[in-house]
PDB file of C-alpha atoms in Angstrom:
ATOM      1  CA  ASP A   1     159.481 233.498 114.388  1.00  0.00           C
ATOM      2  CA  GLN A   2     156.761 235.489 112.786  1.00  0.00           C
ATOM      3  CA  GLN A   3     158.309 238.757 111.422  1.00  0.00           C
ATOM      4  CA  VAL A   4     155.148 240.089 110.212  1.00  0.00           C
ATOM      5  CA  LYS A   5     151.885 239.647 112.461  1.00  0.00           C
ATOM      6  CA  GLN A   6     148.288 240.514 111.774  1.00  0.00           C
ATOM      7  CA  ASN A   7     146.783 239.800 115.124  1.00  0.00           C
ATOM      8  CA  SER A   8     143.139 240.266 114.064  1.00  0.00           C
ATOM      9  CA  PRO A   9     141.793 237.282 112.266  1.00  0.00           C
ATOM     10  CA  SER A  10     138.629 238.984 111.178  1.00  0.00           C
ATOM     11  CA  LEU A  11     137.073 242.345 111.103  1.00  0.00           C
ATOM     12  CA  SER A  12     133.359 243.242 110.573  1.00  0.00           C
ATOM     13  CA  VAL A  13     132.283 246.785 109.673  1.00  0.00           C
ATOM     14  CA  GLN A  14     129.103 248.625 108.312  1.00  0.00           C
ATOM     15  CA  GLU A  15     129.127 249.781 104.883  1.00  0.00           C
ATOM     16  CA  GLY A  16     130.020 253.494 104.794  1.00  0.00           C
ATOM     17  CA  ARG A  17     132.025 253.377 107.952  1.00  0.00           C
ATOM     18  CA  ILE A  18     135.900 253.172 108.230  1.00  0.00           C
ATOM     19  CA  SER A  19     137.761 249.858 108.306  1.00  0.00           C
ATOM     20  CA  ILE A  20     141.177 249.747 110.070  1.00  0.00           C
ATOM     21  CA  LEU A  21     143.360 246.806 109.526  1.00  0.00           C
ATOM     22  CA  ASN A  22     146.512 246.501 111.598  1.00  0.00           C
ATOM     23  CA  CYS A  23     149.929 245.158 111.094  1.00  0.00           C
ATOM     24  CA  ASP A  24     152.938 244.694 113.385  1.00  0.00           C
ATOM     25  CA  TYR A  25     156.645 243.676 112.387  1.00  0.00           C
ATOM     26  CA  THR A  26     159.697 243.083 114.209  1.00  0.00           C
ATOM     27  CA  ASN A  27     162.428 243.688 111.558  1.00  0.00           C
ATOM     28  CA  SER A  28     163.603 247.291 111.636  1.00  0.00           C
ATOM     29  CA  MET A  29     165.462 246.658 108.402  1.00  0.00           C
ATOM     30  CA  PHE A  30     162.456 246.277 106.256  1.00  0.00           C
ATOM     31  CA  ASP A  31     162.706 248.951 103.539  1.00  0.00           C
ATOM     32  CA  TYR A  32     158.919 248.888 102.336  1.00  0.00           C
ATOM     33  CA  PHE A  33     155.605 247.515 103.155  1.00  0.00           C
ATOM     34  CA  LEU A  34     152.664 246.335 100.977  1.00  0.00           C
ATOM     35  CA  TRP A  35     148.955 245.439 101.390  1.00  0.00           C
ATOM     36  CA  TYR A  36     147.339 242.908  99.182  1.00  0.00           C
ATOM     37  CA  LYS A  37     143.798 241.932  98.943  1.00  0.00           C
ATOM     38  CA  LYS A  38     142.560 238.477  98.146  1.00  0.00           C
ATOM     39  CA  TYR A  39     139.273 237.161  97.099  1.00  0.00           C
ATOM     40  CA  PRO A  40     138.330 233.478  97.188  1.00  0.00           C
ATOM     41  CA  ALA A  41     139.822 231.350  94.538  1.00  0.00           C
ATOM     42  CA  GLU A  42     141.862 234.158  93.253  1.00  0.00           C
ATOM     43  CA  GLY A  43     145.486 235.206  93.755  1.00  0.00           C
ATOM     44  CA  PRO A  44     146.410 238.121  95.960  1.00  0.00           C
ATOM     45  CA  THR A  45     145.996 241.564  94.287  1.00  0.00           C
ATOM     46  CA  PHE A  46     148.329 244.501  95.101  1.00  0.00           C
ATOM     47  CA  LEU A  47     146.508 247.255  96.778  1.00  0.00           C
ATOM     48  CA  ILE A  48     148.846 249.883  98.253  1.00  0.00           C
ATOM     49  CA  SER A  49     152.447 250.240  99.484  1.00  0.00           C
ATOM     50  CA  ILE A  50     154.635 252.557 101.462  1.00  0.00           C
ATOM     51  CA  SER A  51     158.306 253.045 101.780  1.00  0.00           C
ATOM     52  CA  SER A  52     159.902 253.134 105.194  1.00  0.00           C
ATOM     53  CA  ILE A  53     160.966 256.714 104.655  1.00  0.00           C
ATOM     54  CA  LYS A  54     157.375 257.981 104.703  1.00  0.00           C
ATOM     55  CA  ASP A  55     154.618 257.750 107.354  1.00  0.00           C
ATOM     56  CA  LYS A  56     151.672 257.774 104.991  1.00  0.00           C
ATOM     57  CA  ASN A  57     150.635 256.892 101.599  1.00  0.00           C
ATOM     58  CA  GLU A  58     147.046 257.539 100.155  1.00  0.00           C
ATOM     59  CA  ASP A  59     145.272 256.204  97.048  1.00  0.00           C
ATOM     60  CA  GLY A  60     141.542 257.001  96.840  1.00  0.00           C
ATOM     61  CA  ARG A  61     139.548 255.323  99.614  1.00  0.00           C
ATOM     62  CA  PHE A  62     142.871 253.565 100.872  1.00  0.00           C
ATOM     63  CA  THR A  63     145.485 255.101 103.060  1.00  0.00           C
ATOM     64  CA  VAL A  64     148.268 253.267 104.899  1.00  0.00           C
ATOM     65  CA  PHE A  65     150.197 254.689 107.946  1.00  0.00           C
ATOM     66  CA  LEU A  66     153.486 253.738 109.039  1.00  0.00           C
ATOM     67  CA  ASN A  67     154.696 254.180 112.681  1.00  0.00           C
ATOM     68  CA  LYS A  68     158.409 252.924 112.686  1.00  0.00           C
ATOM     69  CA  SER A  69     159.133 253.620 116.238  1.00  0.00           C
ATOM     70  CA  ALA A  70     156.198 251.234 117.156  1.00  0.00           C
ATOM     71  CA  LYS A  71     157.011 248.937 114.156  1.00  0.00           C
ATOM     72  CA  HIS A  72     153.371 249.190 113.316  1.00  0.00           C
ATOM     73  CA  LEU A  73     151.401 249.836 110.118  1.00  0.00           C
ATOM     74  CA  SER A  74     147.602 250.218 109.472  1.00  0.00           C
ATOM     75  CA  LEU A  75     145.337 250.187 106.472  1.00  0.00           C
ATOM     76  CA  HIS A  76     142.414 252.433 106.337  1.00  0.00           C
ATOM     77  CA  ILE A  77     139.376 252.111 104.043  1.00  0.00           C
ATOM     78  CA  VAL A  78     137.211 255.045 103.910  1.00  0.00           C
ATOM     79  CA  PRO A  79     134.346 254.639 103.361  1.00  0.00           C
ATOM     80  CA  SER A  80     134.063 250.699 103.211  1.00  0.00           C
ATOM     81  CA  GLN A  81     131.947 249.095 100.574  1.00  0.00           C
ATOM     82  CA  PRO A  82     130.597 245.469 100.411  1.00  0.00           C
ATOM     83  CA  GLY A  83     133.035 244.709  97.708  1.00  0.00           C
ATOM     84  CA  ASP A  84     135.848 245.241  99.867  1.00  0.00           C
ATOM     85  CA  SER A  85     135.020 242.122 101.649  1.00  0.00           C
ATOM     86  CA  ALA A  86     138.053 239.919 101.303  1.00  0.00           C
ATOM     87  CA  VAL A  87     141.306 238.832 103.130  1.00  0.00           C
ATOM     88  CA  TYR A  88     143.767 241.415 103.486  1.00  0.00           C
ATOM     89  CA  PHE A  89     147.480 240.639 103.741  1.00  0.00           C
ATOM     90  CA  CYS A  90     150.193 242.828 104.992  1.00  0.00           C
ATOM     91  CA  ALA A  91     153.701 242.054 103.548  1.00  0.00           C
ATOM     92  CA  ALA A  92     157.203 243.522 104.081  1.00  0.00           C
ATOM     93  CA  SER A  93     160.199 243.417 102.064  1.00  0.00           C
ATOM     94  CA  GLY A  94     163.658 244.986 101.426  1.00  0.00           C
ATOM     95  CA  ALA A  95     165.761 243.926 104.505  1.00  0.00           C
ATOM     96  CA  GLY A  96     168.736 245.840 103.931  1.00  0.00           C
ATOM     97  CA  SER A  97     171.546 244.841 101.288  1.00  0.00           C
ATOM     98  CA  SER A  98     170.240 241.339 101.001  1.00  0.00           C
ATOM     99  CA  ASN A  99     167.169 242.544  99.404  1.00  0.00           C
ATOM    100  CA  THR A 100     165.898 240.397  96.560  1.00  0.00           C
ATOM    101  CA  GLY A 101     162.171 241.329  96.554  1.00  0.00           C
ATOM    102  CA  LYS A 102     161.187 238.596  98.716  1.00  0.00           C
ATOM    103  CA  LEU A 103     157.936 239.293 100.512  1.00  0.00           C
ATOM    104  CA  ILE A 104     157.112 238.360 104.205  1.00  0.00           C
ATOM    105  CA  PHE A 105     153.546 238.053 104.723  1.00  0.00           C
ATOM    106  CA  GLY A 106     151.253 238.379 107.920  1.00  0.00           C
ATOM    107  CA  GLN A 107     148.488 235.795 108.499  1.00  0.00           C
ATOM    108  CA  GLY A 108     145.902 237.809 106.892  1.00  0.00           C
ATOM    109  CA  THR A 109     142.703 239.582 108.014  1.00  0.00           C
ATOM    110  CA  THR A 110     139.271 238.905 106.681  1.00  0.00           C
ATOM    111  CA  LEU A 111     137.175 241.868 106.404  1.00  0.00           C
ATOM    112  CA  GLN A 112     133.569 241.567 106.039  1.00  0.00           C
ATOM    113  CA  VAL A 113     131.469 244.792 105.007  1.00  0.00           C
ATOM    114  CA  LYS A 114     127.990 244.607 105.755  1.00  0.00           C
ATOM    115  CA  PRO A 115     125.459 246.488 103.618  1.00  0.00           C
TER     116      PRO A 115
ATOM    117  CA  ASN B   1     146.438 240.369  78.934  1.00  0.00           C
ATOM    118  CA  ALA B   2     147.141 237.135  80.689  1.00  0.00           C
ATOM    119  CA  GLY B   3     149.500 238.378  83.503  1.00  0.00           C
ATOM    120  CA  VAL B   4     150.679 235.424  85.653  1.00  0.00           C
ATOM    121  CA  THR B   5     149.108 231.966  84.597  1.00  0.00           C
ATOM    122  CA  GLN B   6     149.465 228.970  86.865  1.00  0.00           C
ATOM    123  CA  THR B   7     148.765 225.357  85.565  1.00  0.00           C
ATOM    124  CA  PRO B   8     147.072 223.205  86.778  1.00  0.00           C
ATOM    125  CA  LYS B   9     144.485 224.787  88.907  1.00  0.00           C
ATOM    126  CA  PHE B  10     143.587 221.733  90.928  1.00  0.00           C
ATOM    127  CA  ARG B  11     145.381 218.306  91.575  1.00  0.00           C
ATOM    128  CA  VAL B  12     145.121 215.477  93.761  1.00  0.00           C
ATOM    129  CA  LEU B  13     148.298 213.237  94.310  1.00  0.00           C
ATOM    130  CA  LYS B  14     149.115 210.130  96.265  1.00  0.00           C
ATOM    131  CA  THR B  15     151.883 210.222  98.721  1.00  0.00           C
ATOM    132  CA  GLY B  16     155.144 209.601  96.901  1.00  0.00           C
ATOM    133  CA  GLN B  17     154.079 210.632  93.385  1.00  0.00           C
ATOM    134  CA  SER B  18     155.849 213.490  91.719  1.00  0.00           C
ATOM    135  CA  MET B  19     154.437 216.446  89.691  1.00  0.00           C
ATOM    136  CA  THR B  20     155.505 219.874  88.446  1.00  0.00           C
ATOM    137  CA  LEU B  21     153.651 223.101  88.583  1.00  0.00           C
ATOM    138  CA  LEU B  22     154.013 225.589  85.838  1.00  0.00           C
ATOM    139  CA  CYS B  23     154.074 229.445  86.213  1.00  0.00           C
ATOM    140  CA  ALA B  24     154.197 231.649  83.058  1.00  0.00           C
ATOM    141  CA  GLN B  25     154.260 235.247  82.988  1.00  0.00           C
ATOM    142  CA  ASP B  26     153.886 237.519  79.853  1.00  0.00           C
ATOM    143  CA  MET B  27     155.183 240.760  81.329  1.00  0.00           C
ATOM    144  CA  ASN B  28     158.911 240.185  80.723  1.00  0.00           C
ATOM    145  CA  HIS B  29     159.334 240.299  84.547  1.00  0.00           C
ATOM    146  CA  GLU B  30     162.950 239.511  85.794  1.00  0.00           C
ATOM    147  CA  TYR B  31     161.829 238.110  89.293  1.00  0.00           C
ATOM    148  CA  MET B  32     159.678 235.248  89.855  1.00  0.00           C
ATOM    149  CA  TYR B  33     158.497 233.545  93.111  1.00  0.00           C
ATOM    150  CA  TRP B  34     156.739 230.420  94.394  1.00  0.00           C
ATOM    151  CA  TYR B  35     154.673 230.661  97.543  1.00  0.00           C
ATOM    152  CA  ARG B  36     152.405 228.493  99.492  1.00  0.00           C
ATOM    153  CA  GLN B  37     149.437 229.402 101.623  1.00  0.00           C
ATOM    154  CA  ASP B  38     148.286 227.478 104.606  1.00  0.00           C
ATOM    155  CA  PRO B  39     145.335 228.308 106.892  1.00  0.00           C
ATOM    156  CA  GLY B  40     146.336 230.829 109.351  1.00  0.00           C
ATOM    157  CA  MET B  41     149.946 231.309 108.106  1.00  0.00           C
ATOM    158  CA  GLY B  42     149.635 233.598 105.405  1.00  0.00           C
ATOM    159  CA  LEU B  43     151.921 233.020 102.334  1.00  0.00           C
ATOM    160  CA  ARG B  44     155.367 231.708 102.733  1.00  0.00           C
ATOM    161  CA  LEU B  45     158.165 231.846 100.168  1.00  0.00           C
ATOM    162  CA  ILE B  46     159.330 228.406  98.742  1.00  0.00           C
ATOM    163  CA  HIS B  47     161.859 229.310  96.207  1.00  0.00           C
ATOM    164  CA  TYR B  48     162.628 232.377  93.988  1.00  0.00           C
ATOM    165  CA  SER B  49     164.526 233.381  90.991  1.00  0.00           C
ATOM    166  CA  VAL B  50     166.204 236.797  90.184  1.00  0.00           C
ATOM    167  CA  GLY B  51     166.654 236.150  86.506  1.00  0.00           C
ATOM    168  CA  GLU B  52     166.770 233.452  83.754  1.00  0.00           C
ATOM    169  CA  GLY B  53     168.857 230.504  84.789  1.00  0.00           C
ATOM    170  CA  THR B  54     168.810 231.488  88.508  1.00  0.00           C
ATOM    171  CA  THR B  55     167.150 230.016  91.428  1.00  0.00           C
ATOM    172  CA  ALA B  56     167.474 230.363  95.152  1.00  0.00           C
ATOM    173  CA  LYS B  57     165.747 228.963  98.567  1.00  0.00           C
ATOM    174  CA  GLY B  58     163.064 230.769 100.312  1.00  0.00           C
ATOM    175  CA  GLU B  59     161.690 230.264 103.651  1.00  0.00           C
ATOM    176  CA  VAL B  60     160.381 226.828 103.245  1.00  0.00           C
ATOM    177  CA  PRO B  61     162.213 224.978 100.282  1.00  0.00           C
ATOM    178  CA  ASP B  62     162.411 221.397 101.689  1.00  0.00           C
ATOM    179  CA  GLY B  63     160.752 218.742  99.424  1.00  0.00           C
ATOM    180  CA  TYR B  64     160.632 221.278  96.422  1.00  0.00           C
ATOM    181  CA  ASN B  65     162.917 221.911  93.444  1.00  0.00           C
ATOM    182  CA  VAL B  66     162.637 224.655  90.860  1.00  0.00           C
ATOM    183  CA  SER B  67     163.871 225.609  87.406  1.00  0.00           C
ATOM    184  CA  ARG B  68     163.975 228.843  85.389  1.00  0.00           C
ATOM    185  CA  LEU B  69     165.198 227.675  81.865  1.00  0.00           C
ATOM    186  CA  LYS B  70     163.250 230.480  80.192  1.00  0.00           C
ATOM    187  CA  LYS B  71     162.453 234.031  81.348  1.00  0.00           C
ATOM    188  CA  GLN B  72     158.862 233.744  81.139  1.00  0.00           C
ATOM    189  CA  ASN B  73     158.516 230.354  83.080  1.00  0.00           C
ATOM    190  CA  PHE B  74     159.197 229.274  86.655  1.00  0.00           C
ATOM    191  CA  LEU B  75     158.613 225.611  87.509  1.00  0.00           C
ATOM    192  CA  LEU B  76     158.092 224.029  90.826  1.00  0.00           C
ATOM    193  CA  GLY B  77     158.686 220.354  91.204  1.00  0.00           C
ATOM    194  CA  LEU B  78     157.605 217.974  94.012  1.00  0.00           C
ATOM    195  CA  GLU B  79     159.879 214.798  93.711  1.00  0.00           C
ATOM    196  CA  SER B  80     158.115 212.775  96.251  1.00  0.00           C
ATOM    197  CA  ALA B  81     154.895 214.424  97.384  1.00  0.00           C
ATOM    198  CA  ALA B  82     153.919 214.145 101.270  1.00  0.00           C
ATOM    199  CA  PRO B  83     150.730 214.982 102.793  1.00  0.00           C
ATOM    200  CA  SER B  84     152.337 218.054 104.523  1.00  0.00           C
ATOM    201  CA  GLN B  85     152.529 219.513 101.138  1.00  0.00           C
ATOM    202  CA  THR B  86     148.986 219.811 100.832  1.00  0.00           C
ATOM    203  CA  SER B  87     148.585 223.552 100.350  1.00  0.00           C
ATOM    204  CA  VAL B  88     147.557 226.368  97.723  1.00  0.00           C
ATOM    205  CA  TYR B  89     150.576 227.322  95.838  1.00  0.00           C
ATOM    206  CA  PHE B  90     150.991 230.750  94.435  1.00  0.00           C
ATOM    207  CA  CYS B  91     153.300 231.988  91.711  1.00  0.00           C
ATOM    208  CA  ALA B  92     154.442 235.736  91.441  1.00  0.00           C
ATOM    209  CA  SER B  93     156.431 237.911  89.158  1.00  0.00           C
ATOM    210  CA  SER B  94     157.837 241.445  89.266  1.00  0.00           C
ATOM    211  CA  TYR B  95     159.680 243.810  87.153  1.00  0.00           C
ATOM    212  CA  SER B  96     162.112 244.976  89.946  1.00  0.00           C
ATOM    213  CA  ILE B  97     162.519 244.401  93.741  1.00  0.00           C
ATOM    214  CA  TRP B  98     161.337 247.792  94.703  1.00  0.00           C
ATOM    215  CA  TRP B  99     158.190 248.983  96.510  1.00  0.00           C
ATOM    216  CA  ASP B 100     156.867 250.852  93.199  1.00  0.00           C
ATOM    217  CA  GLN B 101     156.857 247.601  91.280  1.00  0.00           C
ATOM    218  CA  PRO B 102     154.969 245.213  93.246  1.00  0.00           C
ATOM    219  CA  GLN B 103     154.674 241.440  92.624  1.00  0.00           C
ATOM    220  CA  HIS B 104     151.870 240.175  90.504  1.00  0.00           C
ATOM    221  CA  PHE B 105     150.286 236.926  91.515  1.00  0.00           C
ATOM    222  CA  GLY B 106     148.581 234.213  89.633  1.00  0.00           C
ATOM    223  CA  ASP B 107     145.264 232.564  90.979  1.00  0.00           C
ATOM    224  CA  GLY B 108     147.014 229.710  92.479  1.00  0.00           C
ATOM    225  CA  THR B 109     147.035 225.739  92.337  1.00  0.00           C
ATOM    226  CA  ARG B 110     145.254 223.815  94.974  1.00  0.00           C
ATOM    227  CA  LEU B 111     147.075 220.684  95.553  1.00  0.00           C
ATOM    228  CA  SER B 112     146.079 217.838  97.833  1.00  0.00           C
ATOM    229  CA  ILE B 113     148.228 214.853  98.694  1.00  0.00           C
ATOM    230  CA  LEU B 114     146.395 211.876 100.006  1.00  0.00           C
TER     231      LEU B 114
END
């Protein structure tokens, strides 16, 4: 049972436009959510996170929105740049008192930003 | 500033062979994790450790063993490799379990079992 889902395997946007990556989850006990970016032949790199007590977190061009009632989060990249082309993973953690920092990952979305 | 270092980067094994993947971190992190990444499935947790001398099972632990004898090292062992264990393996570490101390990942070990 996939607790974290990224239903769009790929996304293509034009440079300068907004990229919106989506993620859905099923476990309402998750305490926080993270986005990682991954380039080929490299490990995932932390991008941005959000606690479940917030609905928005912003860091430069990257903003994550959390809608707990819909169990949905999204990552907005504005403006998109060719260097943003990578695989983006949504991850969740902290399911209540049993939290040990384990991350549950989505399947990933490949973003291509065209010049 | 090495961060998380995984050894080796590539390996090809025959079915039934054994090997150990090494993960080393120089950030004095308490928590360490082993994940595997397969096409279309994201990363899945194999085993993890919440401190030196501790280990615990993750989501997909079967066929793997781990050891954390030193705080900076986390070893993943395959006792008898199977083709289903062909994957890319990532090690990660973190200072704490909370959202403001995210996990740092190594660059992965690509393992092929023939």
